[in-house]
Short mmCIF file of C-alpha atoms in Angstrom, two decimals:
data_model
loop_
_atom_site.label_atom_id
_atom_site.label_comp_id
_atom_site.label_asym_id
_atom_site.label_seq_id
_atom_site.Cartn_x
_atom_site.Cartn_y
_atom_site.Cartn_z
CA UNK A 1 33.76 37.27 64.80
CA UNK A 2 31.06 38.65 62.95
CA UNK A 3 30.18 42.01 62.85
CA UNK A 4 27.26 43.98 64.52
CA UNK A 5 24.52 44.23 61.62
CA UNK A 6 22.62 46.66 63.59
CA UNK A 7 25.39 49.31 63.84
CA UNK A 8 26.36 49.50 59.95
CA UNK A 9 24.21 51.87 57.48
CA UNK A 10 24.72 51.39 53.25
CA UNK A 11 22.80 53.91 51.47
CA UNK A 12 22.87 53.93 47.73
CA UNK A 13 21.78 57.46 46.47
CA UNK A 14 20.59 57.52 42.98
CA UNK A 15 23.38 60.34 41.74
CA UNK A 16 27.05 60.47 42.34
CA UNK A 17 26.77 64.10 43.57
CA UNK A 18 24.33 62.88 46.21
CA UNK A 19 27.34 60.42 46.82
CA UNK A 20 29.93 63.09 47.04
CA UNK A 21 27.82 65.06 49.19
CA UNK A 22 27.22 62.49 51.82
CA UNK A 23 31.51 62.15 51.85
CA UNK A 24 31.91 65.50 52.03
CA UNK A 25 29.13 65.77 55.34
CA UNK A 26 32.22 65.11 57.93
CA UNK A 27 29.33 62.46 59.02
CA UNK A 28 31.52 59.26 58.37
CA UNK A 29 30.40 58.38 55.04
CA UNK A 30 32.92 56.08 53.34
CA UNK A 31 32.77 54.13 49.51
CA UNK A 32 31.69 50.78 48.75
CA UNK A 33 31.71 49.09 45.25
CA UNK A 34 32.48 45.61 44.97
CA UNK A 35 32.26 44.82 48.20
CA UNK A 36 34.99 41.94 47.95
CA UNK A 37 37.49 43.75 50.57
CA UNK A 38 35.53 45.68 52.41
CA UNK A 39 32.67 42.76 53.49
CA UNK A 40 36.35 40.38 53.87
CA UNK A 41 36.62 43.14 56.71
CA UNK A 42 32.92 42.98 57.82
CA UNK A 43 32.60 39.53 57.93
CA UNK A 44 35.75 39.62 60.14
CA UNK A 45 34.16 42.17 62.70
CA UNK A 46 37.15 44.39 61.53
CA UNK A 47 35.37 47.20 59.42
CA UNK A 48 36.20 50.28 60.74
CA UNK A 49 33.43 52.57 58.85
CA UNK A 50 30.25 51.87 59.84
CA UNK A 51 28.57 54.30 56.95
CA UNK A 52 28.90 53.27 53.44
CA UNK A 53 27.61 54.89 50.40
CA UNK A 54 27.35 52.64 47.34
CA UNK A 55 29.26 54.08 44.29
CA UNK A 56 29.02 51.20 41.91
CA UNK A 57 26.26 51.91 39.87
CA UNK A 58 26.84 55.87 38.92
CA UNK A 59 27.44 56.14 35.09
CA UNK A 60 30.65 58.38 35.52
CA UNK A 61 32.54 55.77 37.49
CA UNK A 62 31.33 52.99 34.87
CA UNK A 63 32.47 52.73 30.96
CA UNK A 64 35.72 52.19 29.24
CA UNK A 65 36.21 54.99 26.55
CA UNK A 66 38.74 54.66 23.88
CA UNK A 67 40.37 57.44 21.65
CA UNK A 68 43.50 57.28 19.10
CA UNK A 69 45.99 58.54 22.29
CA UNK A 70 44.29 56.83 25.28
CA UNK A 71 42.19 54.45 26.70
CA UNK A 72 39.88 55.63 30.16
CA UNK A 73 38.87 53.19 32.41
CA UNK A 74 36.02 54.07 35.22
CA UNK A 75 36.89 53.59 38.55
CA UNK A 76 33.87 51.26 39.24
CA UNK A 77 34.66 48.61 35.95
CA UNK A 78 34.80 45.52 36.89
CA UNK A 79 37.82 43.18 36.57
CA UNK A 80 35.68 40.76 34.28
CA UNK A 81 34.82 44.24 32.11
CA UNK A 82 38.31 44.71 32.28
CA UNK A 83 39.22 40.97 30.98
CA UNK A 84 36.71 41.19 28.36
CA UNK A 85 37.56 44.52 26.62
CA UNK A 86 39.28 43.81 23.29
CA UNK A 87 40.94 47.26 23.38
CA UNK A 88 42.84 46.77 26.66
CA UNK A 89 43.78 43.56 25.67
CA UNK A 90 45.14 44.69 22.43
CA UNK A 91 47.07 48.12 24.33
CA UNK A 92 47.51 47.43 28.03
CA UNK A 93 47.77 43.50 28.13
CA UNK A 94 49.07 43.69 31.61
CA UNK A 95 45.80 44.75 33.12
CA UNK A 96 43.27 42.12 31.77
CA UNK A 97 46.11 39.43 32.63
CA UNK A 98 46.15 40.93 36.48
CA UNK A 99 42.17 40.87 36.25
CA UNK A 100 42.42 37.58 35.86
CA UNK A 101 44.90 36.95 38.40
CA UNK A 102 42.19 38.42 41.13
CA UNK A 103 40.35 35.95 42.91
CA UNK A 104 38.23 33.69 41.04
CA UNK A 105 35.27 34.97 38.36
CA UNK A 106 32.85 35.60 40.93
CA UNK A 107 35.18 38.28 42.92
CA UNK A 108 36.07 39.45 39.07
CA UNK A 109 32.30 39.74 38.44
CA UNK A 110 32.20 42.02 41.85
CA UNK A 111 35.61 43.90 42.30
CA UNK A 112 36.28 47.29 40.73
CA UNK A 113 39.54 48.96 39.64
CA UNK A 114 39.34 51.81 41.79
CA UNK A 115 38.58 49.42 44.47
CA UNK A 116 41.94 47.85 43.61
CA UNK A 117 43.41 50.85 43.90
CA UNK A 118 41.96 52.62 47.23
CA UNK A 119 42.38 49.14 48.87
CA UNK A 120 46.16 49.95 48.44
CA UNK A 121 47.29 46.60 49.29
CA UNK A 122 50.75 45.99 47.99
CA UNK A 123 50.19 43.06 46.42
CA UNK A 124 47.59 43.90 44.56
CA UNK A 125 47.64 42.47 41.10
CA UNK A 126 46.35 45.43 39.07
CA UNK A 127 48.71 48.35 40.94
CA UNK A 128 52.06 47.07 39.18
CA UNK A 129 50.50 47.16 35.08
CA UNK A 130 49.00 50.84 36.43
CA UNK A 131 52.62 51.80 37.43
CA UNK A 132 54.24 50.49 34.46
CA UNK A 133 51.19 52.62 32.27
CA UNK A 134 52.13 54.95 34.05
CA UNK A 135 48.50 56.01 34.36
CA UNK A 136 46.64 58.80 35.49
CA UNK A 137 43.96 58.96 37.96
CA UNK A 138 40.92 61.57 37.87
CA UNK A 139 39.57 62.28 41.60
CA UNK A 140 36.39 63.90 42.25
CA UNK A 141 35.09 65.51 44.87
CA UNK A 142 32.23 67.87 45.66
CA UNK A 143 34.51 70.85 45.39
CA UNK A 144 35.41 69.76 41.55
CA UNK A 145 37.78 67.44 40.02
CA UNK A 146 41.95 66.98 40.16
CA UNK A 147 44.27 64.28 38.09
CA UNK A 148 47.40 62.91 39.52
CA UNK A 149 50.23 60.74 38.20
CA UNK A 150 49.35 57.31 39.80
CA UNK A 151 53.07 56.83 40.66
CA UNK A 152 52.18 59.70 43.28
CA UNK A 153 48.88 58.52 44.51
CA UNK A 154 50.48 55.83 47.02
CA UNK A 155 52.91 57.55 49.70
CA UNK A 156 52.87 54.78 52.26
CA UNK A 157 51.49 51.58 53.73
CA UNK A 158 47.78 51.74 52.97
CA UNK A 159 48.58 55.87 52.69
CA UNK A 160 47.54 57.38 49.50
CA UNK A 161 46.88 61.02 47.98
CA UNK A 162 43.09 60.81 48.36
CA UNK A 163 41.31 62.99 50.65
CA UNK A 164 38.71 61.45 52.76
CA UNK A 165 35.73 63.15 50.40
CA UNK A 166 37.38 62.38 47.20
CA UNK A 167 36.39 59.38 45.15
CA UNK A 168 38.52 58.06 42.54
CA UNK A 169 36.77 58.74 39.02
CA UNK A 170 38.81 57.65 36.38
CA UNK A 171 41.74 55.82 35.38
CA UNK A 172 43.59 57.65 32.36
CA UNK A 173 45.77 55.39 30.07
CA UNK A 174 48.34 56.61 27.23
CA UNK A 175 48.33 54.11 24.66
CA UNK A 176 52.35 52.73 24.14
CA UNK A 177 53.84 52.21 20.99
CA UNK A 178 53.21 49.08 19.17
CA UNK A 179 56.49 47.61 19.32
CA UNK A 180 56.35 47.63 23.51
CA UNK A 181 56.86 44.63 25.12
CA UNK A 182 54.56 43.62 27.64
CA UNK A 183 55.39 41.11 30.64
CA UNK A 184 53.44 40.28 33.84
CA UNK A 185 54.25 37.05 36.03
CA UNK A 186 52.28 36.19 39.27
CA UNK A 187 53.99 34.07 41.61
CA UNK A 188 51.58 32.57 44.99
CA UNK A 189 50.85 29.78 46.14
CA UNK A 190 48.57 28.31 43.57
CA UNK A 191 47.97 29.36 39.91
CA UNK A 192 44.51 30.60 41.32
CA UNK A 193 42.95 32.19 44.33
CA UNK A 194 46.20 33.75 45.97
CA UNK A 195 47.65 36.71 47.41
CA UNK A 196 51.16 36.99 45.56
CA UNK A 197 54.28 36.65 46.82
CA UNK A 198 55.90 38.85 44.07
CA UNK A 199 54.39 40.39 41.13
CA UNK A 200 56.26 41.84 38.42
CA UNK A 201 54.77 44.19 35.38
CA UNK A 202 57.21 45.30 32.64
CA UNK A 203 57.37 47.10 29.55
CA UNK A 204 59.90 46.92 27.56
CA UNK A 205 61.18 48.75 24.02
CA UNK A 206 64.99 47.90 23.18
CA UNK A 207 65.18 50.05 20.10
CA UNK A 208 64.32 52.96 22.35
CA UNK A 209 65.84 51.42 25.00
CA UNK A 210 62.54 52.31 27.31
CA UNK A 211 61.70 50.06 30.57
CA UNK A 212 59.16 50.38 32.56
CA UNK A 213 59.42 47.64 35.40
CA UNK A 214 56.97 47.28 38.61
CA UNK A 215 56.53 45.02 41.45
CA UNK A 216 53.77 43.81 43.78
CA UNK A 217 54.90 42.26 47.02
CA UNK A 218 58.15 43.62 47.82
CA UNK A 219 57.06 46.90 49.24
CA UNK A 220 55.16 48.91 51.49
CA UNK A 221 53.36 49.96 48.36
CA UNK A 222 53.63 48.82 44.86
CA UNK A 223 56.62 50.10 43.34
CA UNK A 224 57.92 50.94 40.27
CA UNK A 225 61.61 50.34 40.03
CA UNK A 226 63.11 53.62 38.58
CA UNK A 227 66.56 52.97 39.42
CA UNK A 228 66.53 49.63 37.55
CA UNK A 229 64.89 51.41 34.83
CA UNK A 230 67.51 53.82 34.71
CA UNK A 231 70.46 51.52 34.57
CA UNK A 232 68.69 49.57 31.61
CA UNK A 233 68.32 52.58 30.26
CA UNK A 234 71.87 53.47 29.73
CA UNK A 235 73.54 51.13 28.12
CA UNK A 236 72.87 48.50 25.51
CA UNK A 237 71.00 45.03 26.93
CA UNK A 238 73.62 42.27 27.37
CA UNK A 239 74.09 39.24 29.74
CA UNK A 240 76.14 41.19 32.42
CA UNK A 241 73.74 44.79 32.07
CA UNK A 242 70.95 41.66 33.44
CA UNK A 243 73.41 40.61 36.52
CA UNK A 244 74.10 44.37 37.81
CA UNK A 245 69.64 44.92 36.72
CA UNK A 246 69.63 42.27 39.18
CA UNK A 247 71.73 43.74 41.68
CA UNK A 248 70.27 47.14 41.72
CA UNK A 249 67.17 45.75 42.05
CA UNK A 250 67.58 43.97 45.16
CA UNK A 251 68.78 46.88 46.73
CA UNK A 252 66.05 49.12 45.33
CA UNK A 253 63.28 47.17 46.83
CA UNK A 254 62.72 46.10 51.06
CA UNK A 255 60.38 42.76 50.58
CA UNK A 256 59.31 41.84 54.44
CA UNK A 257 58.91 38.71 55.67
CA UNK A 258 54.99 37.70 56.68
CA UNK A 259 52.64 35.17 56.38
CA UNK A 260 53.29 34.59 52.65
CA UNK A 261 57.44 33.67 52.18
CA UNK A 262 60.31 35.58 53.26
CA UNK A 263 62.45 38.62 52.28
CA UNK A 264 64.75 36.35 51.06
CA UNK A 265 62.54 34.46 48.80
CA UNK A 266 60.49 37.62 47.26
CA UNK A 267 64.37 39.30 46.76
CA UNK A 268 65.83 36.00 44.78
CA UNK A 269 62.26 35.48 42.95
CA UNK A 270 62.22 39.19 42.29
CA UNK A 271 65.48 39.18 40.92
CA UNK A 272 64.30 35.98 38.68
CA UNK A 273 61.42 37.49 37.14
CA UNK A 274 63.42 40.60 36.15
CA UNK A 275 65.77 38.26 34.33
CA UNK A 276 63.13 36.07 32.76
CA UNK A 277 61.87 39.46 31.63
CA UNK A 278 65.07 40.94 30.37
CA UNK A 279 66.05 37.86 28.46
CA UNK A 280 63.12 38.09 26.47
CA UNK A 281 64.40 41.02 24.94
CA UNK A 282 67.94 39.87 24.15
CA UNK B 1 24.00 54.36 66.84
CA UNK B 2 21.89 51.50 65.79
CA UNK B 3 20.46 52.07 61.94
CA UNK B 4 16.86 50.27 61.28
CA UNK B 5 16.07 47.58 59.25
CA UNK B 6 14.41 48.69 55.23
CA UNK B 7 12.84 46.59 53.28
CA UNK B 8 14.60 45.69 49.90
CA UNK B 9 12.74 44.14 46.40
CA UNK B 10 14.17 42.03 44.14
CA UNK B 11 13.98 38.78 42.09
CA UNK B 12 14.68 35.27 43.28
CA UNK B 13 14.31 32.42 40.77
CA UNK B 14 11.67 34.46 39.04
CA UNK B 15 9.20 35.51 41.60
CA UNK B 16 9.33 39.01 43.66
CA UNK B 17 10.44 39.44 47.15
CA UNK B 18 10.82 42.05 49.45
CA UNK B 19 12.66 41.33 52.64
CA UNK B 20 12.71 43.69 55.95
CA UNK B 21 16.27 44.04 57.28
CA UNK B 22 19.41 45.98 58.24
CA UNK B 23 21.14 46.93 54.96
CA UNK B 24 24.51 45.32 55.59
CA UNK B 25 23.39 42.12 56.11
CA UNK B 26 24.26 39.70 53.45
CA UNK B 27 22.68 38.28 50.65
CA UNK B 28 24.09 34.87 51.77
CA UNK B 29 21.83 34.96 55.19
CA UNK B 30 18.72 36.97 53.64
CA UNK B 31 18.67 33.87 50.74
CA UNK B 32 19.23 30.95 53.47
CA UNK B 33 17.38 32.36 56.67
CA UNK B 34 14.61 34.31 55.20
CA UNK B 35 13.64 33.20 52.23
CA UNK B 36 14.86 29.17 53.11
CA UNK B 37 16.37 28.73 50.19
CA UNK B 38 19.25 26.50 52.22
CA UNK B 39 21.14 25.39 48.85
CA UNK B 40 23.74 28.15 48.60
CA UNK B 41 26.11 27.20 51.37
CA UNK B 42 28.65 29.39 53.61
CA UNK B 43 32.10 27.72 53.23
CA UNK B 44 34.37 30.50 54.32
CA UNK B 45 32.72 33.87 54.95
CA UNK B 46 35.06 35.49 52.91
CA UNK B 47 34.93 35.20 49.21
CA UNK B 48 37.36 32.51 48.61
CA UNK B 49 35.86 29.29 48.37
CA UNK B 50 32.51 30.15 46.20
CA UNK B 51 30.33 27.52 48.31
CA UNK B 52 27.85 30.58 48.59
CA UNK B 53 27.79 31.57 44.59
CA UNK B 54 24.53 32.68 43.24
CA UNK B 55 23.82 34.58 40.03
CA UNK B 56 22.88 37.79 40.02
CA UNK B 57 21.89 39.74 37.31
CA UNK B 58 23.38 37.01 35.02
CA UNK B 59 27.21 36.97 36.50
CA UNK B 60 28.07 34.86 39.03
CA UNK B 61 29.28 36.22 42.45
CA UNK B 62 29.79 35.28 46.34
CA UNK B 63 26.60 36.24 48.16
CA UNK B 64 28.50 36.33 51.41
CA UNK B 65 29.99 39.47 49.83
CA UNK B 66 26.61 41.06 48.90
CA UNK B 67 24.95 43.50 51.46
CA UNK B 68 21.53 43.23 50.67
CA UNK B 69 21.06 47.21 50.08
CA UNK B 70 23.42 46.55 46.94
CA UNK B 71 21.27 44.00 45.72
CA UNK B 72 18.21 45.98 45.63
CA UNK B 73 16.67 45.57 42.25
CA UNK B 74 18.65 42.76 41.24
CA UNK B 75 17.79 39.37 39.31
CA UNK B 76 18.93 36.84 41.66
CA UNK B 77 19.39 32.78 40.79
CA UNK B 78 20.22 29.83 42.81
CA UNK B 79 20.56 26.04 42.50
CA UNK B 80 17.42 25.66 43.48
CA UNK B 81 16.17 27.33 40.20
CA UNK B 82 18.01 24.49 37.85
CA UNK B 83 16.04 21.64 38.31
CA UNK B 84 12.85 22.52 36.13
CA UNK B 85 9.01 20.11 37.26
CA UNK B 86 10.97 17.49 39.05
CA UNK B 87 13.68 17.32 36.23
CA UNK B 88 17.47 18.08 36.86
CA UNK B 89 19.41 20.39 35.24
CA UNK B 90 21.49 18.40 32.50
CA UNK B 91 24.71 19.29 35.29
CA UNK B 92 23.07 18.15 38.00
CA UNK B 93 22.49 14.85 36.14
CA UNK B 94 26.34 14.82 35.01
CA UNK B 95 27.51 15.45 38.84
CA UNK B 96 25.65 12.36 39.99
CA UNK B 97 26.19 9.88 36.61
CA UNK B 98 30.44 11.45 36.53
CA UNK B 99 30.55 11.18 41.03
CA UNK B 100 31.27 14.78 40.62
CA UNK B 101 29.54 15.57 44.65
CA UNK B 102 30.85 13.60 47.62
CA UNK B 103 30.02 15.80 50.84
CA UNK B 104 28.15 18.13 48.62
CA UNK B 105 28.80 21.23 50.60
CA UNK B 106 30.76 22.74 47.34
CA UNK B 107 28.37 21.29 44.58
CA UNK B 108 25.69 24.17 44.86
CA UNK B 109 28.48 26.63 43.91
CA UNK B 110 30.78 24.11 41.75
CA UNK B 111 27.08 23.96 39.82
CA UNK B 112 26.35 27.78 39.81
CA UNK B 113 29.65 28.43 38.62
CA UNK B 114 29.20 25.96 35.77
CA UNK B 115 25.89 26.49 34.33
CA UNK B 116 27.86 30.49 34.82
CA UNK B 117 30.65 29.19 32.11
CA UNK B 118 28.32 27.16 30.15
CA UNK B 119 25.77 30.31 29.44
CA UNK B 120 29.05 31.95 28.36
CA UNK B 121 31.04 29.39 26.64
CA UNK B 122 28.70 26.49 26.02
CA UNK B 123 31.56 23.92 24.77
CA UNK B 124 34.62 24.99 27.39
CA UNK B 125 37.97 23.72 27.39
CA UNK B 126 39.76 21.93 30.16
CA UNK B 127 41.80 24.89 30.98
CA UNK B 128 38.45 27.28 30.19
CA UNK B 129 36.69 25.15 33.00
CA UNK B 130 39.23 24.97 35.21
CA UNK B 131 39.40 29.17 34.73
CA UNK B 132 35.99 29.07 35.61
CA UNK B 133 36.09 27.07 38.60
CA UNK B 134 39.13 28.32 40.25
CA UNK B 135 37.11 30.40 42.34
CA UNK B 136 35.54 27.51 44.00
CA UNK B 137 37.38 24.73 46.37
CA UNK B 138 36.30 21.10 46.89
CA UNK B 139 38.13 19.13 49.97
CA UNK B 140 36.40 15.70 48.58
CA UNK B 141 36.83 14.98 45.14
CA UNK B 142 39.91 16.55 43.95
CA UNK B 143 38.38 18.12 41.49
CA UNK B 144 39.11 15.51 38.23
CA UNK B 145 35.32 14.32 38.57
CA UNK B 146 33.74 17.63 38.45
CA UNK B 147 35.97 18.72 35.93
CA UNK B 148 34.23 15.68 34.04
CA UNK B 149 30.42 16.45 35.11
CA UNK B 150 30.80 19.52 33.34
CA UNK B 151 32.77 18.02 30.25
CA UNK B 152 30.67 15.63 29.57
CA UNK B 153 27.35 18.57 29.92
CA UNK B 154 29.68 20.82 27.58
CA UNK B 155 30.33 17.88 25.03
CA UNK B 156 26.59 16.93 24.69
#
């Protein structure tokens, strides 16, 4: 059931600090960019906030800047930005590949990054190639700025490290060497216009026997698998270091069973996509 | 608390409007109700089956998604822009020659999202169209005959 128009206020103040302001008031003010969660939740007479300030417009929140080191991504790209940057295709593969995995090109043309990210859904498509970039997020607030390692920033079910007049500025990316392996796999219901089932990013570099390994789908929050890492870590890649990857994986991740598939499924198709993964590198 | 309408400007299909409502209210119902421009359809309400795609400030997106506050300023198309002094837009032609439309309810937004691609990438691929359509269902057809419409636009 739709929504009550009458009760719901979007303002869209010409300057981010007039944004910040108005989510610092303790009036109720809350973010929108894209739009393509938060009207899902409108349309569905579910939105909770009936304030919204637009952020998707403000310069600071917008660009993607590239150095030697790292590339920065505003919070407020868009996925098709995101898809169509040459530079984070050529470094961070992963992400333009999960761009493209989001909805169809006119939800791409809408939906923001830091959208992605405050949404917190686990099976968001973006949130495992973050984890495995281990990236860096710069939150702003009217009281001044903070970063924090994006492996921190989600602490529970739609919980995050975000304070309720923060906004998320910035997405910080350290470029990985050029012999990194790069791996993502979406599996849902179709090959377009699904919520995932499971999700995996990975990174891999044999000769310095680095992984980097995140999934969507199989948590309360996307999670990067640091005790899988860690055993792949230690010892040289063969057929039976894959089986035990396997094993500690499945205990390392709690995949519920919902609408979607089953614990069981998402733990066997989990366990699958780590090994396609792995034996690319053998 | 009950907020009051505003009146917001913007383009549709070339000519100024400005339309007197509450902000949240989407683009979707402002195109269709006020300005009766009934082409873009509401499949789903929810971004998923691009029945309501319009283009606005050249890239296509779901207007059922779009308060009208955020589209304030914008340059808005629809459908009803492609057919130029009584003659159809070359897609429109292919949908009816190649049987692309059957119930028609998706063909607005199978067409929006197509002359979208084509602006972009004026001689797609199969796979390039089907990228470019995957944002938009069809319960008729199954899909082979649009795919064709806009082949046979992208080969000419």
């Amino acid at each position: 059931m739709r929504s009550y128009l009458p009760e719901f206020d979007l303002v869209t103040p010409p300057t981010m600090p007039q944004a910040l302001g108005l989510l610092a008031s303790g009036e109720g003010w809350r973010p929108i960019a894209g739009g393509t969660d938060l009207m899902v939740l409108m349309n569905a007479g579910k939105l909770d906030h009936s304030r919204l300030v637009a952020v998707d417009r403000f310069p600071e929140l917008r660009g993607i800047a590239e150095t030697e080191s790292h590339i920065s991504i505003g919070a407020a790209t868009t996925f098709t930005e995101i898809r169509e940057h040459a530079a984070l295709r050529e470094h961070f593969p992963l992400l333009p590949q999960a761009a493209s995995w989001s909805g169809g090109v006119a939800n791409q043309n809408r939906g923001t990054l830091g959208g992605n990210i405050a949404n917190a859904s686990p099976a968001a498509d973006s949130l495992p190639a973050l984890l495995v970039y281990e990236a860096e997020l710069l939150l702003v607030s009217v009281s001044g700025s903070r970063t924090i390692p994006y492996r921190n920033f989600h602490t529970g079910y739609k919980q995050m490290a975000l304070n309720a007049d923060e906004l998320i500025a910035q997405i910080h990316l350290l470029k990985p060497s050029g012999r990194t392996v790069h791996h993502g796999r979406k599996v849902g219901t179709r090959k377009a216009q699904a919520i995932s089932k499971v999700c995996i990013a990975a990174t891999g570099n044999t000769g310095e026997r680095r992984f980097r390994l995140a999934f969507g789908s199989v948590a309360p929050i996307p999670l990067r698998c640091v005790r899988t890492e860690e055993l792949l870590t230690n010892d040289k890649l063969t057929s039976a270091l894959i089986r035990e990857a396997e094993r500690v994986l499945s205990s390392e991740i709690s995949p519920i069973t919902d609408i979607r598939s089953t614990s069981g499924y998402r733990t066997t198709v989990a366990c699958n996509l780590l090994r396609e993964f792995l034996e690319l590198l053998l | 608390m009950s907020v009051a309408k505003r009146k917001f400007s913007f383009t549709v299909n070339g000519e100024g409007k400005t339309i007197e409502t509450y902000p949240m209210r989407r683009l979707l119902d402002v195109l269709r109700e006020d300005l009766r421009l009934t082409g873009t359809k509401e499949g789903c309400g929810e971004g998923e089956c691009g029945a309501c795609s319009v283009i606005v400030n050249d890239r296509l997106v779901n207007s059922c998604l779009l308060p009208v506050a955020q589209a304030a300023g914008a340059r808005i198309c629809t459908v009803e822009d492609l057919a130029q002094s009584g003659e159809l837009h070359p897609l429109q032609k292919a949908f009816i020659e190649c049987g692309g439309a059957q119930c028609g309810i998706c063909t607005p937004g199978m067409i929006m999202a197509s002359v979208s691609l084509l602006s972009r990438c004026p001689h797609p691929t199969r796979e390039q169209i089907s990228d470019a359509l995957a944002g938009n269902l069809c319960r008729c057809t199954g899909y082979s005959r649009i795919i064709e419409s806009v082949e046979k636009v992208s080969r000419s």
